[in-house]
């Protein structure tokens, strides 16, 4: 018996009618003879609502208690979906992250999956049950409930598929992976297939369809991931290992993110240990740093800039306040009206000139950039948010996205 792991996001289970629709889709897959494991998120905006309630009580609620609170959202959706399936005559059982054997480590609200004790899930599948697992959550070494951060249900689904050695199907409110977010560039093309590497770059750079860690797990364990629309049977996009049949354009996609801020620390005394200490402090607080640049030393001082998630602003501000106290003359600027725009494509490995073309596009259209970083398959720029739409349209047209 082949097994498949499916995942449905919050909008896909946002109402009782939508839960019934998901149940019908799962039943149809079961009727084909497959073993079915399904991961679901909390209904609609439930998680946001729970966080808002906590913040009415406290400006800085305990992260442990936030995990306890947020995990209840998925428990509602898994139990309702299991009830719907059983009512249709299909044996089903719902499992929390803990009951499904999902072991985690790391910080509350940002935990990572350490391992999955898969025997219980396998047993229920072998008994013919549709197993409904709560996404986004697990249990740590202290026995505390933890959550995996935004997009954590994707990670749960791909990790389960890796353990079960099967395909993972991600059903959401979009019908696949596009070259550019269609909300920003309506004529963007849908991709039939994209490599793990390209998807990983696009996800880490702001493409909201897939969560970065889920793609990392897919690549590590070679789990084929299929992304498609939850409400219709339209063709979606496969994420898999790169092969020669894939399109060899220089640029596969354009990622855009408004979720970052840029921090610039001016007049830092030029010693390696000083720069190291700054990033050690950020790492201790689990702040994810992306783009980093440093000026050449001048009169024994350097300026350091980096980008980080806006939702870590309070943590970053606290660390910067301590740095200002530690180093006389240091000045810190935090810019929030920035956009990170990145072109991604495996074709850049074998085709030159992409960087030159991007710089010319910006120069010809009077678009200034504050930072630029590159890797083998991507180039990222920090620009002012006011220039975002103009930059998207010009770059997308120039590279036929």
GROMACS .gro file of C-alpha atoms in nm:
model
  401
    1UNK     CA    1   0.000   0.000   0.000
    2UNK     CA    2   0.140   0.337  -0.104
    3UNK     CA    3   0.125   0.611   0.157
    4UNK     CA    4   0.083   0.982   0.090
    5UNK     CA    5   0.113   1.277   0.328
    6UNK     CA    6  -0.116   1.569   0.246
    7UNK     CA    7  -0.119   1.910   0.413
    8UNK     CA    8  -0.401   2.166   0.418
    9UNK     CA    9  -0.347   2.522   0.534
   10UNK     CA   10  -0.564   2.739   0.753
   11UNK     CA   11  -0.772   2.891   0.472
   12UNK     CA   12  -0.845   2.539   0.339
   13UNK     CA   13  -1.007   2.440   0.672
   14UNK     CA   14  -1.139   2.784   0.763
   15UNK     CA   15  -1.508   2.687   0.781
   16UNK     CA   16  -1.714   2.374   0.846
   17UNK     CA   17  -1.802   2.356   0.475
   18UNK     CA   18  -1.434   2.372   0.381
   19UNK     CA   19  -1.354   2.098   0.634
   20UNK     CA   20  -1.622   1.882   0.470
   21UNK     CA   21  -1.461   1.951   0.131
   22UNK     CA   22  -1.117   1.843   0.259
   23UNK     CA   23  -1.274   1.530   0.409
   24UNK     CA   24  -1.423   1.442   0.066
   25UNK     CA   25  -1.082   1.486  -0.100
   26UNK     CA   26  -0.916   1.261   0.160
   27UNK     CA   27  -1.191   1.000   0.123
   28UNK     CA   28  -1.144   0.998  -0.256
   29UNK     CA   29  -0.771   0.940  -0.212
   30UNK     CA   30  -0.839   0.661   0.036
   31UNK     CA   31  -1.077   0.500  -0.214
   32UNK     CA   32  -0.784   0.473  -0.458
   33UNK     CA   33  -0.619   0.235  -0.213
   34UNK     CA   34  -0.359   0.469  -0.065
   35UNK     CA   35  -0.270   0.505   0.300
   36UNK     CA   36  -0.346   0.866   0.395
   37UNK     CA   37  -0.180   1.089   0.655
   38UNK     CA   38  -0.298   1.449   0.660
   39UNK     CA   39  -0.151   1.750   0.839
   40UNK     CA   40  -0.374   2.051   0.899
   41UNK     CA   41  -0.323   2.402   1.029
   42UNK     CA   42  -0.550   2.600   1.260
   43UNK     CA   43  -0.874   2.727   1.107
   44UNK     CA   44  -0.843   3.059   0.922
   45UNK     CA   45  -0.699   3.336   1.139
   46UNK     CA   46  -0.726   3.139   1.464
   47UNK     CA   47  -0.356   3.164   1.550
   48UNK     CA   48  -0.355   3.543   1.501
   49UNK     CA   49  -0.666   3.571   1.717
   50UNK     CA   50  -0.507   3.369   1.997
   51UNK     CA   51  -0.191   3.582   1.990
   52UNK     CA   52  -0.401   3.901   1.999
   53UNK     CA   53  -0.584   3.770   2.307
   54UNK     CA   54  -0.254   3.699   2.481
   55UNK     CA   55  -0.125   4.047   2.400
   56UNK     CA   56  -0.436   4.202   2.554
   57UNK     CA   57  -0.317   4.050   2.880
   58UNK     CA   58   0.056   4.114   2.841
   59UNK     CA   59   0.285   4.320   2.620
   60UNK     CA   60   0.541   4.039   2.638
   61UNK     CA   61   0.360   3.710   2.711
   62UNK     CA   62   0.569   3.409   2.812
   63UNK     CA   63   0.677   3.219   2.502
   64UNK     CA   64   0.610   2.888   2.676
   65UNK     CA   65   0.251   2.993   2.746
   66UNK     CA   66   0.214   3.125   2.390
   67UNK     CA   67   0.306   2.778   2.263
   68UNK     CA   68   0.051   2.621   2.495
   69UNK     CA   69  -0.212   2.866   2.368
   70UNK     CA   70  -0.132   2.851   1.995
   71UNK     CA   71  -0.123   2.471   1.986
   72UNK     CA   72  -0.496   2.463   2.066
   73UNK     CA   73  -0.581   2.603   1.721
   74UNK     CA   74  -0.461   2.291   1.541
   75UNK     CA   75  -0.633   2.064   1.793
   76UNK     CA   76  -0.968   2.217   1.695
   77UNK     CA   77  -0.913   2.162   1.322
   78UNK     CA   78  -0.776   1.805   1.348
   79UNK     CA   79  -1.063   1.689   1.568
   80UNK     CA   80  -1.329   1.848   1.344
   81UNK     CA   81  -1.174   1.694   1.031
   82UNK     CA   82  -1.156   1.352   1.196
   83UNK     CA   83  -1.520   1.383   1.306
   84UNK     CA   84  -1.618   1.471   0.947
   85UNK     CA   85  -1.432   1.167   0.807
   86UNK     CA   86  -1.581   0.927   1.060
   87UNK     CA   87  -1.927   1.062   0.985
   88UNK     CA   88  -1.868   0.980   0.616
   89UNK     CA   89  -1.784   0.622   0.709
   90UNK     CA   90  -1.404   0.648   0.691
   91UNK     CA   91  -1.214   0.545   1.001
   92UNK     CA   92  -1.003   0.836   1.118
   93UNK     CA   93  -0.804   0.936   1.424
   94UNK     CA   94  -0.663   1.275   1.514
   95UNK     CA   95  -0.322   1.316   1.681
   96UNK     CA   96  -0.155   1.618   1.839
   97UNK     CA   97   0.212   1.671   1.764
   98UNK     CA   98   0.303   1.492   2.086
   99UNK     CA   99   0.074   1.196   2.010
  100UNK     CA  100   0.225   1.172   1.660
  101UNK     CA  101   0.573   1.144   1.813
  102UNK     CA  102   0.708   1.479   1.693
  103UNK     CA  103   1.008   1.561   1.913
  104UNK     CA  104   1.144   1.917   1.903
  105UNK     CA  105   1.436   2.123   2.029
  106UNK     CA  106   1.519   2.492   2.048
  107UNK     CA  107   1.333   2.805   2.153
  108UNK     CA  108   0.961   2.823   2.230
  109UNK     CA  109   0.762   2.961   1.933
  110UNK     CA  110   1.064   2.881   1.707
  111UNK     CA  111   1.130   2.513   1.780
  112UNK     CA  112   1.278   2.272   1.527
  113UNK     CA  113   1.187   1.908   1.467
  114UNK     CA  114   1.458   1.685   1.612
  115UNK     CA  115   1.300   1.350   1.525
  116UNK     CA  116   0.964   1.175   1.481
  117UNK     CA  117   0.878   0.849   1.654
  118UNK     CA  118   0.672   0.727   1.362
  119UNK     CA  119   0.552   0.386   1.488
  120UNK     CA  120   0.213   0.505   1.613
  121UNK     CA  121   0.130   0.680   1.285
  122UNK     CA  122   0.240   0.373   1.087
  123UNK     CA  123   0.025   0.146   1.304
  124UNK     CA  124  -0.291   0.349   1.245
  125UNK     CA  125  -0.222   0.366   0.870
  126UNK     CA  126  -0.176  -0.012   0.859
  127UNK     CA  127  -0.515  -0.047   1.031
  128UNK     CA  128  -0.672   0.146   0.743
  129UNK     CA  129  -0.733   0.469   0.934
  130UNK     CA  130  -0.690   0.817   0.789
  131UNK     CA  131  -0.446   0.976   1.034
  132UNK     CA  132  -0.502   1.350   1.096
  133UNK     CA  133  -0.196   1.517   1.255
  134UNK     CA  134  -0.175   1.863   1.406
  135UNK     CA  135   0.077   2.072   1.216
  136UNK     CA  136   0.303   2.339   1.363
  137UNK     CA  137   0.363   2.165   1.698
  138UNK     CA  138   0.560   1.905   1.889
  139UNK     CA  139   0.701   1.835   2.232
  140UNK     CA  140   1.049   1.912   2.365
  141UNK     CA  141   1.286   1.727   2.594
  142UNK     CA  142   1.118   1.886   2.899
  143UNK     CA  143   0.777   1.754   2.799
  144UNK     CA  144   0.655   2.104   2.706
  145UNK     CA  145   0.443   2.174   2.397
  146UNK     CA  146   0.636   2.375   2.139
  147UNK     CA  147   0.543   2.537   1.810
  148UNK     CA  148   0.753   2.553   1.495
  149UNK     CA  149   0.698   2.912   1.383
  150UNK     CA  150   0.505   3.044   1.086
  151UNK     CA  151   0.467   2.785   0.812
  152UNK     CA  152   0.544   2.509   1.060
  153UNK     CA  153   0.268   2.285   0.926
  154UNK     CA  154   0.460   2.253   0.598
  155UNK     CA  155   0.761   2.139   0.800
  156UNK     CA  156   0.549   1.886   0.991
  157UNK     CA  157   0.412   1.740   0.667
  158UNK     CA  158   0.745   1.706   0.486
  159UNK     CA  159   0.913   1.560   0.797
  160UNK     CA  160   0.637   1.299   0.827
  161UNK     CA  161   0.675   1.217   0.456
  162UNK     CA  162   1.052   1.178   0.505
  163UNK     CA  163   0.994   0.931   0.790
  164UNK     CA  164   0.726   0.743   0.594
  165UNK     CA  165   0.942   0.755   0.278
  166UNK     CA  166   0.660   0.888   0.061
  167UNK     CA  167   0.549   1.190  -0.140
  168UNK     CA  168   0.424   1.505   0.032
  169UNK     CA  169   0.138   1.704  -0.120
  170UNK     CA  170   0.089   2.062   0.002
  171UNK     CA  171  -0.261   2.194  -0.068
  172UNK     CA  172  -0.312   2.564  -0.020
  173UNK     CA  173  -0.495   2.869  -0.156
  174UNK     CA  174  -0.261   2.903  -0.457
  175UNK     CA  175  -0.235   2.661  -0.747
  176UNK     CA  176   0.142   2.620  -0.753
  177UNK     CA  177   0.473   2.804  -0.753
  178UNK     CA  178   0.494   3.111  -0.975
  179UNK     CA  179   0.792   3.294  -1.120
  180UNK     CA  180   0.673   3.602  -0.928
  181UNK     CA  181   0.394   3.645  -0.674
  182UNK     CA  182   0.089   3.694  -0.904
  183UNK     CA  183  -0.051   3.951  -0.663
  184UNK     CA  184   0.251   4.168  -0.743
  185UNK     CA  185   0.287   4.075  -1.111
  186UNK     CA  186  -0.041   3.935  -1.249
  187UNK     CA  187   0.108   3.791  -1.570
  188UNK     CA  188   0.363   3.575  -1.384
  189UNK     CA  189   0.401   3.216  -1.512
  190UNK     CA  190   0.325   2.907  -1.306
  191UNK     CA  191   0.614   2.660  -1.295
  192UNK     CA  192   0.550   2.291  -1.361
  193UNK     CA  193   0.865   2.198  -1.170
  194UNK     CA  194   1.131   2.375  -0.962
  195UNK     CA  195   1.447   2.240  -0.799
  196UNK     CA  196   1.491   2.216  -0.423
  197UNK     CA  197   1.779   2.464  -0.443
  198UNK     CA  198   1.578   2.727  -0.627
  199UNK     CA  199   1.273   2.679  -0.404
  200UNK     CA  200   1.490   2.698  -0.094
  201UNK     CA  201   1.635   3.030  -0.207
  202UNK     CA  202   1.294   3.168  -0.303
  203UNK     CA  203   1.135   3.056   0.025
  204UNK     CA  204   1.416   3.201   0.237
  205UNK     CA  205   1.395   3.526   0.042
  206UNK     CA  206   1.024   3.585   0.092
  207UNK     CA  207   0.822   3.358  -0.139
  208UNK     CA  208   0.539   3.272   0.099
  209UNK     CA  209   0.410   2.952  -0.063
  210UNK     CA  210   0.657   2.720   0.114
  211UNK     CA  211   0.839   2.742   0.446
  212UNK     CA  212   1.219   2.722   0.426
  213UNK     CA  213   1.274   2.436   0.670
  214UNK     CA  214   1.020   2.217   0.491
  215UNK     CA  215   1.216   2.253   0.166
  216UNK     CA  216   1.544   2.181   0.350
  217UNK     CA  217   1.398   1.855   0.484
  218UNK     CA  218   1.260   1.767   0.140
  219UNK     CA  219   1.602   1.816  -0.015
  220UNK     CA  220   1.790   1.630   0.261
  221UNK     CA  221   1.567   1.322   0.239
  222UNK     CA  222   1.474   1.357  -0.130
  223UNK     CA  223   1.100   1.389  -0.058
  224UNK     CA  224   0.906   1.489  -0.373
  225UNK     CA  225   0.684   1.785  -0.279
  226UNK     CA  226   0.375   1.874  -0.481
  227UNK     CA  227   0.213   2.216  -0.431
  228UNK     CA  228  -0.142   2.267  -0.559
  229UNK     CA  229  -0.480   2.431  -0.498
  230UNK     CA  230  -0.691   2.282  -0.222
  231UNK     CA  231  -1.030   2.364  -0.375
  232UNK     CA  232  -0.979   2.238  -0.733
  233UNK     CA  233  -0.799   1.957  -0.916
  234UNK     CA  234  -0.578   2.184  -1.127
  235UNK     CA  235  -0.216   2.090  -1.203
  236UNK     CA  236   0.030   2.222  -0.947
  237UNK     CA  237   0.409   2.243  -0.916
  238UNK     CA  238   0.658   1.969  -0.823
  239UNK     CA  239   0.959   2.055  -0.609
  240UNK     CA  240   1.232   1.797  -0.664
  241UNK     CA  241   1.601   1.736  -0.730
  242UNK     CA  242   1.735   1.929  -1.029
  243UNK     CA  243   1.772   1.732  -1.351
  244UNK     CA  244   1.866   1.817  -1.708
  245UNK     CA  245   1.503   1.819  -1.824
  246UNK     CA  246   1.437   2.133  -1.620
  247UNK     CA  247   1.431   2.467  -1.797
  248UNK     CA  248   1.777   2.621  -1.821
  249UNK     CA  249   1.686   2.990  -1.815
  250UNK     CA  250   1.925   3.208  -1.618
  251UNK     CA  251   1.645   3.325  -1.390
  252UNK     CA  252   1.368   3.097  -1.262
  253UNK     CA  253   1.194   3.336  -1.027
  254UNK     CA  254   1.182   3.668  -0.845
  255UNK     CA  255   1.125   3.679  -0.469
  256UNK     CA  256   1.009   3.990  -0.287
  257UNK     CA  257   0.989   4.042   0.090
  258UNK     CA  258   0.870   4.334   0.302
  259UNK     CA  259   0.920   4.132   0.620
  260UNK     CA  260   1.275   4.246   0.692
  261UNK     CA  261   1.437   4.547   0.848
  262UNK     CA  262   1.793   4.669   0.796
  263UNK     CA  263   2.021   4.754   1.086
  264UNK     CA  264   2.330   4.969   1.034
  265UNK     CA  265   2.584   5.003   1.315
  266UNK     CA  266   2.819   5.294   1.247
  267UNK     CA  267   3.164   5.362   1.398
  268UNK     CA  268   3.232   5.017   1.543
  269UNK     CA  269   3.596   4.984   1.667
  270UNK     CA  270   3.766   4.762   1.410
  271UNK     CA  271   3.847   4.441   1.592
  272UNK     CA  272   3.723   4.099   1.479
  273UNK     CA  273   3.604   4.017   1.830
  274UNK     CA  274   3.373   4.322   1.831
  275UNK     CA  275   3.196   4.211   1.512
  276UNK     CA  276   3.186   3.856   1.643
  277UNK     CA  277   3.029   3.964   1.972
  278UNK     CA  278   2.750   4.154   1.794
  279UNK     CA  279   2.645   3.851   1.591
  280UNK     CA  280   2.693   3.615   1.886
  281UNK     CA  281   2.441   3.821   2.084
  282UNK     CA  282   2.193   3.806   1.796
  283UNK     CA  283   2.248   3.429   1.758
  284UNK     CA  284   2.186   3.369   2.129
  285UNK     CA  285   1.840   3.520   2.085
  286UNK     CA  286   1.775   3.310   1.772
  287UNK     CA  287   1.760   3.614   1.543
  288UNK     CA  288   1.794   3.499   1.181
  289UNK     CA  289   2.041   3.724   0.999
  290UNK     CA  290   2.043   3.731   0.621
  291UNK     CA  291   2.235   3.998   0.431
  292UNK     CA  292   2.554   4.128   0.593
  293UNK     CA  293   2.793   4.395   0.469
  294UNK     CA  294   3.088   4.579   0.623
  295UNK     CA  295   3.279   4.883   0.508
  296UNK     CA  296   3.657   4.888   0.483
  297UNK     CA  297   3.826   5.015   0.804
  298UNK     CA  298   3.871   5.392   0.825
  299UNK     CA  299   4.055   5.549   1.118
  300UNK     CA  300   4.013   5.221   1.307
  301UNK     CA  301   3.634   5.215   1.264
  302UNK     CA  302   3.392   5.019   1.042
  303UNK     CA  303   3.021   5.030   0.964
  304UNK     CA  304   2.826   4.703   0.970
  305UNK     CA  305   2.482   4.646   0.813
  306UNK     CA  306   2.255   4.341   0.820
  307UNK     CA  307   1.895   4.244   0.754
  308UNK     CA  308   1.672   4.051   0.994
  309UNK     CA  309   1.298   3.975   1.039
  310UNK     CA  310   1.081   4.267   1.146
  311UNK     CA  311   0.910   4.050   1.407
  312UNK     CA  312   1.243   4.037   1.595
  313UNK     CA  313   1.264   4.417   1.616
  314UNK     CA  314   1.220   4.433   1.996
  315UNK     CA  315   1.495   4.176   2.052
  316UNK     CA  316   1.728   4.352   1.809
  317UNK     CA  317   1.660   4.692   1.967
  318UNK     CA  318   1.753   4.556   2.310
  319UNK     CA  319   2.082   4.417   2.178
  320UNK     CA  320   2.160   4.742   1.993
  321UNK     CA  321   2.097   4.944   2.313
  322UNK     CA  322   2.361   4.735   2.490
  323UNK     CA  323   2.607   4.782   2.201
  324UNK     CA  324   2.562   5.162   2.217
  325UNK     CA  325   2.642   5.151   2.589
  326UNK     CA  326   2.947   4.928   2.532
  327UNK     CA  327   3.113   5.125   2.250
  328UNK     CA  328   3.155   5.502   2.279
  329UNK     CA  329   3.049   5.685   1.963
  330UNK     CA  330   2.860   5.397   1.804
  331UNK     CA  331   2.539   5.495   1.625
  332UNK     CA  332   2.262   5.254   1.523
  333UNK     CA  333   2.004   5.308   1.250
  334UNK     CA  334   1.711   5.068   1.200
  335UNK     CA  335   1.529   5.106   0.866
  336UNK     CA  336   1.188   4.941   0.833
  337UNK     CA  337   1.064   5.079   0.499
  338UNK     CA  338   1.278   4.843   0.295
  339UNK     CA  339   1.210   4.562   0.049
  340UNK     CA  340   1.436   4.267  -0.027
  341UNK     CA  341   1.421   4.182  -0.398
  342UNK     CA  342   1.601   3.872  -0.524
  343UNK     CA  343   1.645   3.699  -0.859
  344UNK     CA  344   1.694   3.321  -0.835
  345UNK     CA  345   1.798   3.062  -1.091
  346UNK     CA  346   2.025   2.759  -1.125
  347UNK     CA  347   2.101   2.888  -1.476
  348UNK     CA  348   2.321   3.157  -1.320
  349UNK     CA  349   2.584   2.889  -1.259
  350UNK     CA  350   2.646   2.855  -1.630
  351UNK     CA  351   2.524   3.188  -1.769
  352UNK     CA  352   2.707   3.513  -1.696
  353UNK     CA  353   2.584   3.869  -1.709
  354UNK     CA  354   2.284   3.856  -1.474
  355UNK     CA  355   2.443   4.090  -1.219
  356UNK     CA  356   2.546   4.336  -1.490
  357UNK     CA  357   2.193   4.334  -1.632
  358UNK     CA  358   2.040   4.394  -1.287
  359UNK     CA  359   2.272   4.688  -1.215
  360UNK     CA  360   2.186   4.840  -1.552
  361UNK     CA  361   1.812   4.798  -1.488
  362UNK     CA  362   1.845   4.983  -1.158
  363UNK     CA  363   2.064   5.257  -1.308
  364UNK     CA  364   1.839   5.315  -1.610
  365UNK     CA  365   1.530   5.341  -1.390
  366UNK     CA  366   1.678   5.543  -1.104
  367UNK     CA  367   1.628   5.269  -0.842
  368UNK     CA  368   1.881   5.296  -0.560
  369UNK     CA  369   1.987   4.994  -0.356
  370UNK     CA  370   2.127   4.989  -0.004
  371UNK     CA  371   2.281   4.643   0.000
  372UNK     CA  372   2.354   4.360  -0.242
  373UNK     CA  373   2.459   4.001  -0.177
  374UNK     CA  374   2.510   3.707  -0.409
  375UNK     CA  375   2.531   3.330  -0.407
  376UNK     CA  376   2.579   3.079  -0.687
  377UNK     CA  377   2.212   3.093  -0.782
  378UNK     CA  378   2.075   3.423  -0.655
  379UNK     CA  379   2.136   3.796  -0.628
  380UNK     CA  380   1.955   3.996  -0.359
  381UNK     CA  381   1.909   4.372  -0.327
  382UNK     CA  382   1.772   4.589  -0.048
  383UNK     CA  383   1.574   4.878  -0.194
  384UNK     CA  384   1.334   5.139  -0.059
  385UNK     CA  385   0.979   5.004  -0.042
  386UNK     CA  386   0.858   5.301  -0.247
  387UNK     CA  387   1.050   5.157  -0.544
  388UNK     CA  388   0.923   4.801  -0.500
  389UNK     CA  389   0.645   4.782  -0.759
  390UNK     CA  390   0.848   4.962  -1.025
  391UNK     CA  391   1.142   4.726  -0.969
  392UNK     CA  392   0.921   4.413  -0.981
  393UNK     CA  393   0.757   4.508  -1.309
  394UNK     CA  394   1.080   4.607  -1.483
  395UNK     CA  395   1.283   4.305  -1.367
  396UNK     CA  396   1.000   4.059  -1.442
  397UNK     CA  397   0.963   4.194  -1.795
  398UNK     CA  398   1.336   4.204  -1.866
  399UNK     CA  399   1.381   3.839  -1.763
  400UNK     CA  400   1.050   3.720  -1.917
  401UNK     CA  401   0.907   3.599  -1.586
   0.00000   0.00000   0.00000
